[in-house]
Short mmCIF file of C-alpha atoms and ligand atoms in Angstrom, two decimals:
data_model
loop_
_atom_site.label_atom_id
_atom_site.label_comp_id
_atom_site.label_asym_id
_atom_site.label_seq_id
_atom_site.Cartn_x
_atom_site.Cartn_y
_atom_site.Cartn_z
CA MET A 1 13.23 -20.42 12.23
CA ASP A 2 12.24 -16.76 12.40
CA ALA A 3 15.41 -14.62 12.14
CA GLN A 4 13.97 -12.18 14.72
CA ALA A 5 13.88 -14.96 17.32
CA LEU A 6 17.57 -15.62 16.62
CA TYR A 7 18.44 -11.92 16.88
CA ALA A 8 16.61 -11.77 20.22
CA LEU A 9 19.08 -14.32 21.61
CA ARG A 10 22.05 -12.00 21.00
CA ASP A 11 24.05 -10.42 23.80
CA VAL A 12 22.52 -6.98 24.43
CA ALA A 13 25.98 -5.62 25.25
CA GLY A 14 26.95 -5.99 21.57
CA VAL A 15 30.46 -6.89 20.43
CA PRO A 16 33.59 -4.88 21.35
CA THR A 17 34.95 -4.53 17.80
CA HIS A 18 33.77 -5.18 14.23
CA PRO A 19 32.36 -8.73 13.85
CA VAL A 20 34.58 -9.35 10.82
CA VAL A 21 37.59 -9.34 13.17
CA PHE A 22 36.02 -12.18 15.16
CA LEU A 23 35.12 -14.03 11.99
CA ILE A 24 38.69 -13.91 10.61
CA LEU A 25 40.27 -14.76 13.96
CA GLY A 26 37.80 -17.62 14.32
CA VAL A 27 38.91 -19.12 11.01
CA VAL A 28 42.64 -18.68 11.66
CA THR A 29 42.53 -20.02 15.21
CA PHE A 30 40.33 -22.94 14.22
CA ALA A 31 42.96 -23.85 11.59
CA LEU A 32 45.63 -23.69 14.32
CA HIS A 33 43.49 -25.79 16.65
CA ILE A 34 42.70 -28.48 14.13
CA ALA A 35 46.34 -28.62 12.97
CA ALA A 36 47.43 -29.23 16.57
CA VAL A 37 44.69 -31.85 17.00
CA GLN A 38 45.80 -33.60 13.82
CA ILE A 39 49.48 -33.67 14.77
CA MET A 40 48.47 -34.97 18.21
CA LEU A 41 46.25 -37.72 16.79
CA GLY A 42 48.77 -38.65 14.09
CA ALA A 43 51.62 -38.80 16.60
CA SER A 44 49.57 -40.85 19.06
CA GLY A 45 48.60 -43.25 16.26
CA LEU A 46 52.27 -43.76 15.39
CA THR A 47 53.10 -44.19 19.08
CA ILE A 48 50.54 -46.97 19.47
CA TRP A 49 51.65 -48.57 16.19
CA GLY A 50 55.22 -48.65 17.50
CA ALA A 51 54.27 -49.73 21.02
CA LEU A 52 52.48 -52.79 19.63
CA SER A 53 55.53 -53.78 17.58
CA GLN A 54 58.99 -55.23 18.23
CA ASP A 55 60.47 -53.51 15.19
CA ALA A 56 63.40 -51.26 16.14
CA HIS A 57 62.48 -48.39 13.76
CA LYS A 58 58.84 -48.34 14.79
CA ARG A 59 59.80 -48.35 18.46
CA ARG A 60 62.35 -45.55 17.96
CA LEU A 61 59.70 -43.51 16.20
CA ALA A 62 57.20 -44.23 18.98
CA GLN A 63 59.69 -42.82 21.47
CA SER A 64 59.77 -39.52 19.58
CA MET A 65 56.05 -39.46 18.81
CA VAL A 66 54.89 -40.05 22.39
CA MET A 67 56.49 -36.72 23.28
CA VAL A 68 55.10 -34.97 20.20
CA ALA A 69 51.60 -36.18 21.10
CA LYS A 70 51.99 -35.06 24.72
CA PHE A 71 53.13 -31.61 23.69
CA MET A 72 50.53 -31.21 20.95
CA LEU A 73 47.76 -32.26 23.31
CA SER A 74 48.52 -29.18 25.41
CA VAL A 75 48.73 -27.01 22.30
CA ALA A 76 45.43 -28.39 20.95
CA ILE A 77 43.68 -27.61 24.23
CA LEU A 78 45.25 -24.16 24.46
CA VAL A 79 44.43 -23.14 20.90
CA GLY A 80 41.00 -24.79 21.17
CA VAL A 81 40.00 -22.01 23.55
CA ALA A 82 40.56 -19.33 20.89
CA PRO A 83 37.92 -20.45 18.33
CA LEU A 84 35.64 -21.09 21.30
CA LEU A 85 35.88 -17.41 22.24
CA PHE A 86 35.24 -16.19 18.71
CA VAL A 87 32.40 -18.54 17.82
CA GLN A 88 30.52 -17.67 20.99
CA VAL A 89 30.88 -13.93 20.36
CA ILE A 90 29.36 -13.66 16.89
CA TYR A 91 27.27 -16.83 16.83
CA ASP A 92 26.13 -16.85 20.45
CA PRO A 93 22.43 -17.53 19.70
CA PHE A 94 23.45 -20.74 17.94
CA TRP A 95 26.44 -21.84 19.98
CA TYR A 96 24.78 -21.52 23.38
CA THR A 97 21.55 -23.16 22.28
CA SER A 98 23.53 -26.07 20.89
CA ASN A 99 25.51 -26.27 24.17
CA VAL A 100 22.42 -26.16 26.37
CA LEU A 101 20.72 -28.87 24.31
CA SER A 102 23.67 -31.19 25.08
CA ALA A 103 24.77 -29.63 28.37
CA TRP A 104 25.60 -32.95 29.97
CA TRP A 105 28.16 -33.62 27.25
CA VAL A 106 29.60 -30.12 27.41
CA ILE A 107 30.48 -30.68 31.07
CA GLY A 108 31.48 -34.27 30.33
CA PHE A 109 33.87 -32.91 27.69
CA ILE A 110 36.16 -31.55 30.40
CA ILE A 111 36.11 -34.74 32.45
CA ILE A 112 36.71 -36.99 29.45
CA LEU A 113 39.54 -34.75 28.25
CA THR A 114 41.16 -34.76 31.71
CA VAL A 115 41.01 -38.56 31.94
CA ALA A 116 42.42 -38.88 28.40
CA ALA A 117 45.32 -36.53 29.17
CA LEU A 118 46.11 -38.34 32.43
CA LEU A 119 46.10 -41.69 30.64
CA TRP A 120 48.52 -40.37 28.03
CA PHE A 121 50.85 -39.00 30.70
CA PHE A 122 50.61 -42.31 32.58
CA PHE A 123 51.56 -44.28 29.46
CA ASN A 124 54.44 -41.90 28.78
CA ALA A 125 55.76 -42.02 32.35
CA LYS A 126 55.59 -45.81 32.52
CA ASN A 127 57.35 -46.30 29.19
CA TYR A 128 60.33 -44.00 29.22
CA LYS A 129 62.30 -46.72 27.39
CA LEU A 130 59.76 -47.05 24.60
CA GLY A 131 62.49 -46.79 21.98
CA ASP A 132 64.22 -49.92 23.22
CA ALA A 133 62.63 -52.77 21.21
CA SER A 134 63.91 -55.38 23.68
CA GLN A 135 61.82 -53.87 26.51
CA LYS A 136 58.22 -54.89 27.03
CA VAL A 137 55.75 -52.01 26.68
CA PHE A 138 53.75 -51.40 29.83
CA CYS A 139 49.98 -51.16 29.39
CA PRO A 140 49.58 -50.04 25.75
CA GLY A 141 45.84 -50.19 26.47
CA SER A 142 46.17 -46.91 28.40
CA ALA A 143 47.41 -45.18 25.24
CA ILE A 144 44.66 -46.74 23.12
CA LEU A 145 41.99 -45.70 25.62
CA ALA A 146 43.45 -42.17 25.76
CA VAL A 147 43.14 -41.79 21.99
CA ALA A 148 39.62 -43.23 22.01
CA LEU A 149 38.61 -40.67 24.65
CA LEU A 150 40.28 -37.85 22.73
CA LEU A 151 38.18 -38.84 19.73
CA VAL A 152 35.05 -38.68 21.92
CA VAL A 153 36.09 -35.16 22.95
CA GLY A 154 36.47 -34.15 19.30
CA PHE A 155 33.14 -35.76 18.49
CA ILE A 156 31.40 -33.68 21.17
CA MET A 157 32.85 -30.54 19.58
CA HIS A 158 31.70 -31.74 16.20
CA VAL A 159 28.14 -32.33 17.45
CA LEU A 160 27.99 -28.87 19.05
CA THR A 161 29.18 -27.28 15.81
CA ASN A 162 26.72 -29.32 13.79
CA GLN A 163 23.68 -28.75 16.00
CA MET A 164 24.08 -25.00 15.79
CA LEU A 165 23.46 -25.19 12.05
CA SER A 166 19.91 -26.51 12.41
CA PRO A 167 17.79 -24.01 14.37
CA GLU A 168 14.68 -25.44 12.67
CA LYS A 169 15.20 -28.68 14.65
CA TRP A 170 15.94 -27.16 18.07
CA LEU A 171 12.36 -27.23 19.32
CA GLU A 172 11.93 -30.89 18.38
CA TRP A 173 15.19 -31.73 20.17
CA TYR A 174 14.19 -29.75 23.25
CA ALA A 175 10.67 -31.11 23.42
CA PRO A 176 10.45 -34.34 21.42
CA GLY A 177 6.80 -35.07 20.69
CA GLY A 178 5.87 -32.00 22.74
CA VAL A 179 7.38 -33.36 25.98
CA ILE A 180 10.19 -31.23 27.37
CA ASP A 181 13.51 -32.99 27.89
CA SER A 182 15.74 -30.60 29.79
CA SER A 183 18.32 -33.24 30.78
CA GLY A 184 20.84 -32.20 28.12
CA ARG A 185 21.87 -35.85 27.89
CA SER A 186 21.45 -36.30 24.14
CA LEU A 187 23.78 -35.65 21.27
CA HIS A 188 21.17 -34.80 18.65
CA ASP A 189 22.91 -34.39 15.36
CA PHE A 190 26.15 -35.44 13.74
CA ASN A 191 27.63 -35.90 10.30
CA LEU A 192 30.08 -38.80 10.41
CA ALA A 193 31.66 -37.86 7.08
CA ARG A 194 32.41 -34.32 8.28
CA PHE A 195 33.92 -35.57 11.55
CA LEU A 196 35.99 -38.24 9.80
CA PHE A 197 37.22 -35.72 7.26
CA PHE A 198 38.86 -33.59 9.95
CA ILE A 199 40.20 -36.67 11.74
CA SER A 200 41.51 -38.35 8.57
CA LEU A 201 43.61 -35.28 7.77
CA SER A 202 45.76 -36.38 10.73
CA VAL A 203 47.37 -38.94 8.41
CA PRO A 204 48.83 -36.55 5.78
CA VAL A 205 49.55 -33.94 8.47
CA ILE A 206 51.69 -36.32 10.55
CA GLY A 207 53.31 -37.42 7.27
CA ALA A 208 54.39 -33.82 6.67
CA VAL A 209 55.73 -33.67 10.23
CA LEU A 210 57.81 -36.81 9.58
CA VAL A 211 59.34 -35.30 6.45
CA GLY A 212 60.42 -32.28 8.54
CA TYR A 213 61.52 -34.56 11.43
CA ARG A 214 63.85 -36.47 9.13
CA ARG A 215 65.38 -33.28 7.74
CA PHE A 216 65.72 -31.77 11.22
CA TYR A 217 67.75 -34.68 12.58
CA LEU A 218 69.99 -35.17 9.52
CA PRO A 219 72.74 -32.89 10.90
CA ARG A 220 72.82 -35.01 14.05
CA LEU A 221 73.52 -38.33 12.37
CA GLY A 222 76.14 -40.23 14.28
CA ASP A 223 75.16 -38.62 17.60
CA GLU A 224 75.10 -41.71 19.82
CA SER A 225 72.71 -40.22 22.40
CA LEU A 226 69.92 -39.96 19.81
CA LYS A 227 70.22 -43.47 18.37
CA MET A 228 69.27 -42.33 14.88
CA SER A 229 70.87 -43.95 11.87
CA ARG A 230 70.70 -42.84 8.27
CA GLU A 231 68.63 -45.94 7.62
CA TYR A 232 66.15 -44.99 10.35
CA LEU A 233 65.81 -41.42 9.14
CA ASP A 234 65.31 -42.51 5.53
CA TRP A 235 62.67 -44.94 6.72
CA THR A 236 60.80 -42.11 8.52
CA GLY A 237 61.03 -39.96 5.37
CA ARG A 238 59.57 -42.74 3.19
CA LEU A 239 56.86 -43.41 5.77
CA GLY A 240 56.02 -39.70 5.95
CA GLN A 241 55.72 -39.43 2.17
CA SER A 242 53.51 -42.53 1.96
CA LEU A 243 51.25 -41.14 4.69
CA ILE A 244 50.93 -37.84 2.81
CA LEU A 245 50.05 -39.58 -0.45
CA PHE A 246 47.74 -42.23 0.96
CA GLY A 247 46.21 -40.05 3.70
CA GLY A 248 45.81 -37.06 1.39
CA VAL A 249 43.88 -39.07 -1.18
CA VAL A 250 41.72 -40.79 1.47
CA SER A 251 40.93 -37.43 3.10
CA VAL A 252 39.85 -35.96 -0.23
CA VAL A 253 37.55 -38.96 -0.79
CA ILE A 254 36.06 -38.54 2.71
CA GLY A 255 35.71 -34.80 2.02
CA ALA A 256 33.70 -35.66 -1.12
CA TRP A 257 31.53 -37.95 1.04
CA TRP A 258 30.93 -35.03 3.44
CA MET A 259 29.90 -32.77 0.56
CA ALA A 260 27.55 -35.49 -0.73
CA THR A 261 25.88 -35.72 2.69
CA LEU A 262 25.28 -31.99 3.22
CA PRO A 263 21.70 -31.25 4.31
CA GLU A 264 19.38 -30.41 1.45
CA LYS A 265 19.30 -26.73 2.41
CA ALA A 266 23.07 -26.47 1.82
CA ALA A 267 23.52 -29.04 -0.97
CA GLY A 268 24.55 -26.34 -3.51
CA PHE A 269 27.63 -25.53 -1.42
CA ALA A 270 29.28 -28.78 -2.53
CA LEU A 271 30.20 -27.28 -5.90
CA SER A 272 31.00 -23.78 -4.68
CA PRO A 273 34.40 -22.13 -5.35
CA TRP A 274 35.22 -22.66 -1.64
CA VAL A 275 35.11 -26.40 -2.08
CA ILE A 276 36.94 -26.38 -5.43
CA VAL A 277 39.76 -24.21 -4.05
CA SER A 278 40.04 -26.37 -0.91
CA LEU A 279 40.25 -29.50 -3.02
CA ALA A 280 42.89 -27.89 -5.24
CA MET A 281 44.93 -26.83 -2.21
CA LEU A 282 44.82 -30.28 -0.61
CA LEU A 283 45.87 -31.95 -3.85
CA ALA A 284 48.55 -29.29 -4.42
CA THR A 285 50.02 -30.12 -1.00
CA VAL A 286 50.18 -33.80 -1.90
CA GLY A 287 51.75 -32.88 -5.26
CA PHE A 288 54.27 -30.57 -3.60
CA ALA A 289 55.30 -33.31 -1.18
CA GLN A 290 55.86 -35.68 -4.10
CA TRP A 291 58.00 -33.04 -5.79
CA VAL A 292 60.10 -32.80 -2.60
CA ARG A 293 60.32 -36.59 -2.53
CA MET A 294 62.07 -36.51 -5.93
CA GLY A 295 65.58 -35.77 -4.73
CA ARG A 296 64.86 -32.80 -2.42
CA MET A 297 64.39 -34.62 0.88
CA ASP A 298 67.82 -33.52 2.16
CA THR A 299 67.29 -29.87 1.21
CA LEU A 300 65.43 -27.08 3.01
CA TRP A 301 62.41 -27.83 0.78
CA ALA A 302 61.63 -30.72 3.15
CA TYR A 303 60.65 -28.15 5.78
CA ALA A 304 58.27 -26.43 3.34
CA VAL A 305 55.81 -29.36 3.17
CA LEU A 306 54.31 -28.53 6.56
CA PRO A 307 53.75 -24.78 5.93
CA VAL A 308 52.27 -25.55 2.48
CA GLY A 309 49.90 -27.98 4.23
CA ALA A 310 49.12 -25.27 6.81
CA VAL A 311 48.00 -22.91 4.03
CA ALA A 312 45.76 -25.68 2.67
CA LEU A 313 44.31 -26.14 6.17
CA ILE A 314 43.53 -22.42 6.48
CA VAL A 315 41.70 -22.60 3.14
CA VAL A 316 39.73 -25.63 4.40
CA ALA A 317 38.92 -23.74 7.62
CA ALA A 318 37.69 -20.77 5.54
CA ALA A 319 35.50 -23.10 3.46
CA ARG A 320 34.08 -24.61 6.66
CA GLU A 321 33.21 -21.09 7.82
CA ALA A 322 31.68 -20.25 4.44
CA LEU A 323 29.43 -23.31 4.80
CA ARG A 324 28.26 -22.09 8.22
CA TRP A 325 27.68 -18.62 6.76
CA SER A 326 25.73 -19.94 3.80
CA ILE A 327 23.40 -21.86 6.15
CA LEU A 328 22.95 -19.27 8.90
CA MET A 329 22.71 -16.27 6.57
CA GLY A 330 21.52 -17.92 3.36
CA VAL A 331 18.85 -20.16 4.89
CA HIS A 332 17.99 -18.56 8.25
CA GLY A 333 18.65 -14.90 7.47
CA TYR A 334 21.07 -14.38 10.37
CA ASN A 335 23.76 -11.85 9.48
CA ALA A 336 26.67 -12.00 11.91
CA MET A 337 28.07 -8.80 10.36
CA ASP A 338 25.21 -6.63 11.64
CA TYR A 339 25.92 -7.47 15.29
CA PRO A 340 25.66 -4.15 17.20
CA ILE A 341 29.15 -2.82 17.96
CA ASN A 342 29.99 -1.32 21.33
CA MET A 343 33.51 -0.28 20.38
CA ASP A 344 36.09 -0.94 23.08
CA TRP A 345 39.47 0.22 21.83
CA TYR A 346 41.36 -0.73 24.97
CA SER A 347 40.41 -4.41 24.91
CA THR A 348 40.83 -4.61 21.12
CA ILE A 349 44.33 -3.11 21.21
CA LEU A 350 45.24 -5.14 24.28
CA PHE A 351 44.18 -8.33 22.51
CA PHE A 352 46.35 -7.70 19.45
CA VAL A 353 49.33 -6.50 21.50
CA THR A 354 49.07 -9.60 23.69
CA PHE A 355 48.67 -11.92 20.74
CA LEU A 356 51.28 -10.48 18.40
CA ILE A 357 53.91 -8.80 20.59
CA VAL A 358 53.82 -10.50 24.00
CA GLY A 359 52.77 -13.95 22.73
CA GLY A 360 54.74 -13.66 19.49
CA GLY A 361 57.89 -12.56 21.36
CA ALA A 362 57.73 -15.37 23.91
CA LEU A 363 56.92 -17.94 21.24
CA ALA A 364 59.75 -16.76 18.96
CA TYR A 365 62.19 -17.17 21.86
CA MET A 366 60.96 -20.63 22.84
CA VAL A 367 60.87 -21.94 19.27
CA THR A 368 64.39 -20.59 18.60
CA VAL A 369 65.79 -22.23 21.74
CA ALA A 370 64.02 -25.54 21.05
CA TRP A 371 65.23 -25.52 17.43
CA LYS A 372 68.85 -24.70 18.29
CA ALA A 373 68.93 -27.17 21.19
CA GLY A 374 67.56 -29.92 18.93
CA GLN A 375 70.29 -29.27 16.36
CA THR A 376 73.15 -29.22 18.87
CA ALA A 377 74.99 -32.28 20.10
CA GLY A 378 75.64 -32.22 23.87
CA VAL A 379 74.75 -29.24 26.05
CA TYR A 380 73.33 -26.23 24.22
CA THR A 381 74.39 -22.74 25.36
CA PRO A 382 72.33 -19.89 23.88
CA SER A 383 74.19 -17.02 22.19
CA PRO A 384 74.02 -13.50 23.80
CA PHE A 385 71.47 -12.49 21.12
CA ILE A 386 69.12 -15.35 22.01
CA THR A 387 69.54 -14.71 25.74
CA ARG A 388 68.56 -11.12 25.04
CA MET A 389 65.48 -12.34 23.16
CA GLY A 390 64.50 -14.32 26.27
CA ASN A 391 65.04 -11.34 28.58
CA ILE A 392 62.93 -9.11 26.35
CA ALA A 393 60.15 -11.76 26.24
CA ILE A 394 60.11 -11.99 30.06
CA GLY A 395 60.19 -8.18 30.34
CA LEU A 396 57.15 -7.91 28.06
CA ILE A 397 55.22 -10.43 30.15
CA VAL A 398 56.06 -8.55 33.37
CA LEU A 399 54.98 -5.28 31.72
CA TRP A 400 51.73 -6.92 30.65
CA ILE A 401 50.98 -8.11 34.19
CA VAL A 402 51.75 -4.66 35.63
CA GLN A 403 49.45 -2.88 33.17
CA TYR A 404 46.73 -5.48 33.81
CA PHE A 405 46.66 -4.74 37.55
CA ALA A 406 47.23 -1.01 37.07
CA VAL A 407 44.23 -0.67 34.75
CA GLY A 408 42.18 -2.93 37.04
CA PHE A 409 42.92 -0.84 40.13
CA TYR A 410 42.42 2.42 38.22
CA THR A 411 38.99 1.27 37.02
CA TRP A 412 38.08 0.01 40.48
CA LEU A 413 39.09 3.23 42.23
CA SER A 414 37.63 5.69 39.70
C1 HEM B 1 41.87 -32.85 22.43
C2 HEM B 1 40.93 -33.39 21.71
C3 HEM B 1 40.16 -32.61 20.68
C4 HEM B 1 39.84 -33.08 19.45
C5 HEM B 1 40.15 -34.45 18.88
C6 HEM B 1 39.13 -32.00 18.77
C7 HEM B 1 38.64 -32.10 17.49
C8 HEM B 1 37.87 -31.15 16.88
C9 HEM B 1 37.23 -31.31 15.61
C10 HEM B 1 37.28 -32.55 14.72
C11 HEM B 1 36.57 -30.17 15.34
C12 HEM B 1 35.76 -29.85 14.07
C13 HEM B 1 34.29 -30.11 14.29
C14 HEM B 1 33.49 -29.82 13.06
O1 HEM B 1 33.65 -28.75 12.46
O2 HEM B 1 32.68 -30.65 12.70
C15 HEM B 1 36.77 -29.29 16.45
C16 HEM B 1 36.22 -28.06 16.56
C17 HEM B 1 36.35 -27.27 17.66
N1 HEM B 1 37.11 -27.53 18.77
FE1 HEM B 1 38.18 -29.17 19.15
N2 HEM B 1 39.04 -30.93 19.59
C18 HEM B 1 39.65 -31.26 20.77
C19 HEM B 1 39.79 -30.47 21.88
C20 HEM B 1 39.25 -29.22 22.00
C21 HEM B 1 39.33 -28.39 23.17
C22 HEM B 1 40.00 -28.79 24.47
C23 HEM B 1 38.68 -27.22 22.90
C24 HEM B 1 38.44 -26.04 23.75
C25 HEM B 1 39.03 -25.75 24.84
C26 HEM B 1 38.20 -27.33 21.55
C27 HEM B 1 37.51 -26.36 20.89
C28 HEM B 1 36.95 -26.48 19.65
C29 HEM B 1 36.06 -25.51 19.06
C30 HEM B 1 35.61 -24.22 19.73
C31 HEM B 1 35.67 -26.01 17.82
C32 HEM B 1 34.66 -25.46 16.85
C33 HEM B 1 34.79 -24.06 16.52
C34 HEM B 1 33.71 -23.64 15.59
O3 HEM B 1 32.57 -24.09 15.64
O4 HEM B 1 34.06 -22.83 14.76
N3 HEM B 1 38.55 -28.54 21.04
N4 HEM B 1 37.58 -29.89 17.38
#
């Protein structure tokens, strides 16, 4: 497709800061999003596995995982919005065209996601004694259907991302055989290997979570309210390690399948340094986990498996972006870096202050409280320092809201 036609689709208002900022934030927030998706899918898989079993360990794990999945579903949705913002800013000609071509599914996305979330909450509410292997599980089908719908949601996102990479096919999709189809009912293009690669990573990712889970609850052994024995925790650790090893290897194989199925125009990317480094990082994570398995499962190293995996995921996210760049710039001549800049310092500074200080402060407080509460037997009372952290976090949010309205009114009145 003619690059000038693509440039003509850009927002005439330009972008409010340098495009590279959006590019980097897009990669980082996509990595966050996909990590949350993978923990959610992995945890829901383990929940269903446990729900369909009478085994005491599997059921105890399901009881923990149903909550992890519920929480991570919210996180996945929340941090899904961020890459959405960034991709539509610098790649708007591609993203919006892809969305309009499948508009029916873009709207359906929200409905399907809502039904899936409700089903998961329903399953959770109806099975608050999931951990008790003597109790019958109520309607496990609701959990299975929820996961199936969540996968449909992810697939829609995958199709939108994939369709944007083929501007040369847009016209044929819009008017097949010369007859306009403006229904937006079709999903035109997908790459199963690519989709399965991101989904399959759920297996090693939830494995890494289990290794941390085991280490986290070790200090609370013997706490009757938790019903966790040494035997149970060791079982979760072994399961986690097996999932990392097995899932990691399977994901790498599926990743190779994805690279082998790249469109001809991008086939050379398969052997690029991006792919080699991603492969090395994924295998290094598996290797690191095995090193932890050899006598370090009770040490703080057990917590390091997840952050090491997170670094590997960021590298994979960067490689995914490099693939998009190599197609849009390399094949179609669209340079996202020459997007006209209409510098807006206020919104740029506000974004980073909100993200790092207000968001970071509130998150640090919540994570600290959750961590400490999880490690304490009985009722947890925060120390004066942590209470102060909470007060500061609330103060920052109040300040943010005040400045938001103050600037709004000032702009309105002036
Ligand atoms: C909860 C179920 C979800 C699943 C299973 C899921 C899964 C995925 C997967 C597999 C991808 C990678 C697609 C690819 O590169 O081929 C992806 C990308 C993406 N997801 Fe999600 N997702 C979910 C929810 C959401 C939600 C609720 C949002 C937005 C509010 C969202 C926003 C995005 C965006 C913007 C991208 C692509 C960004 C880009 O092109 O750079 N996702 N998602």
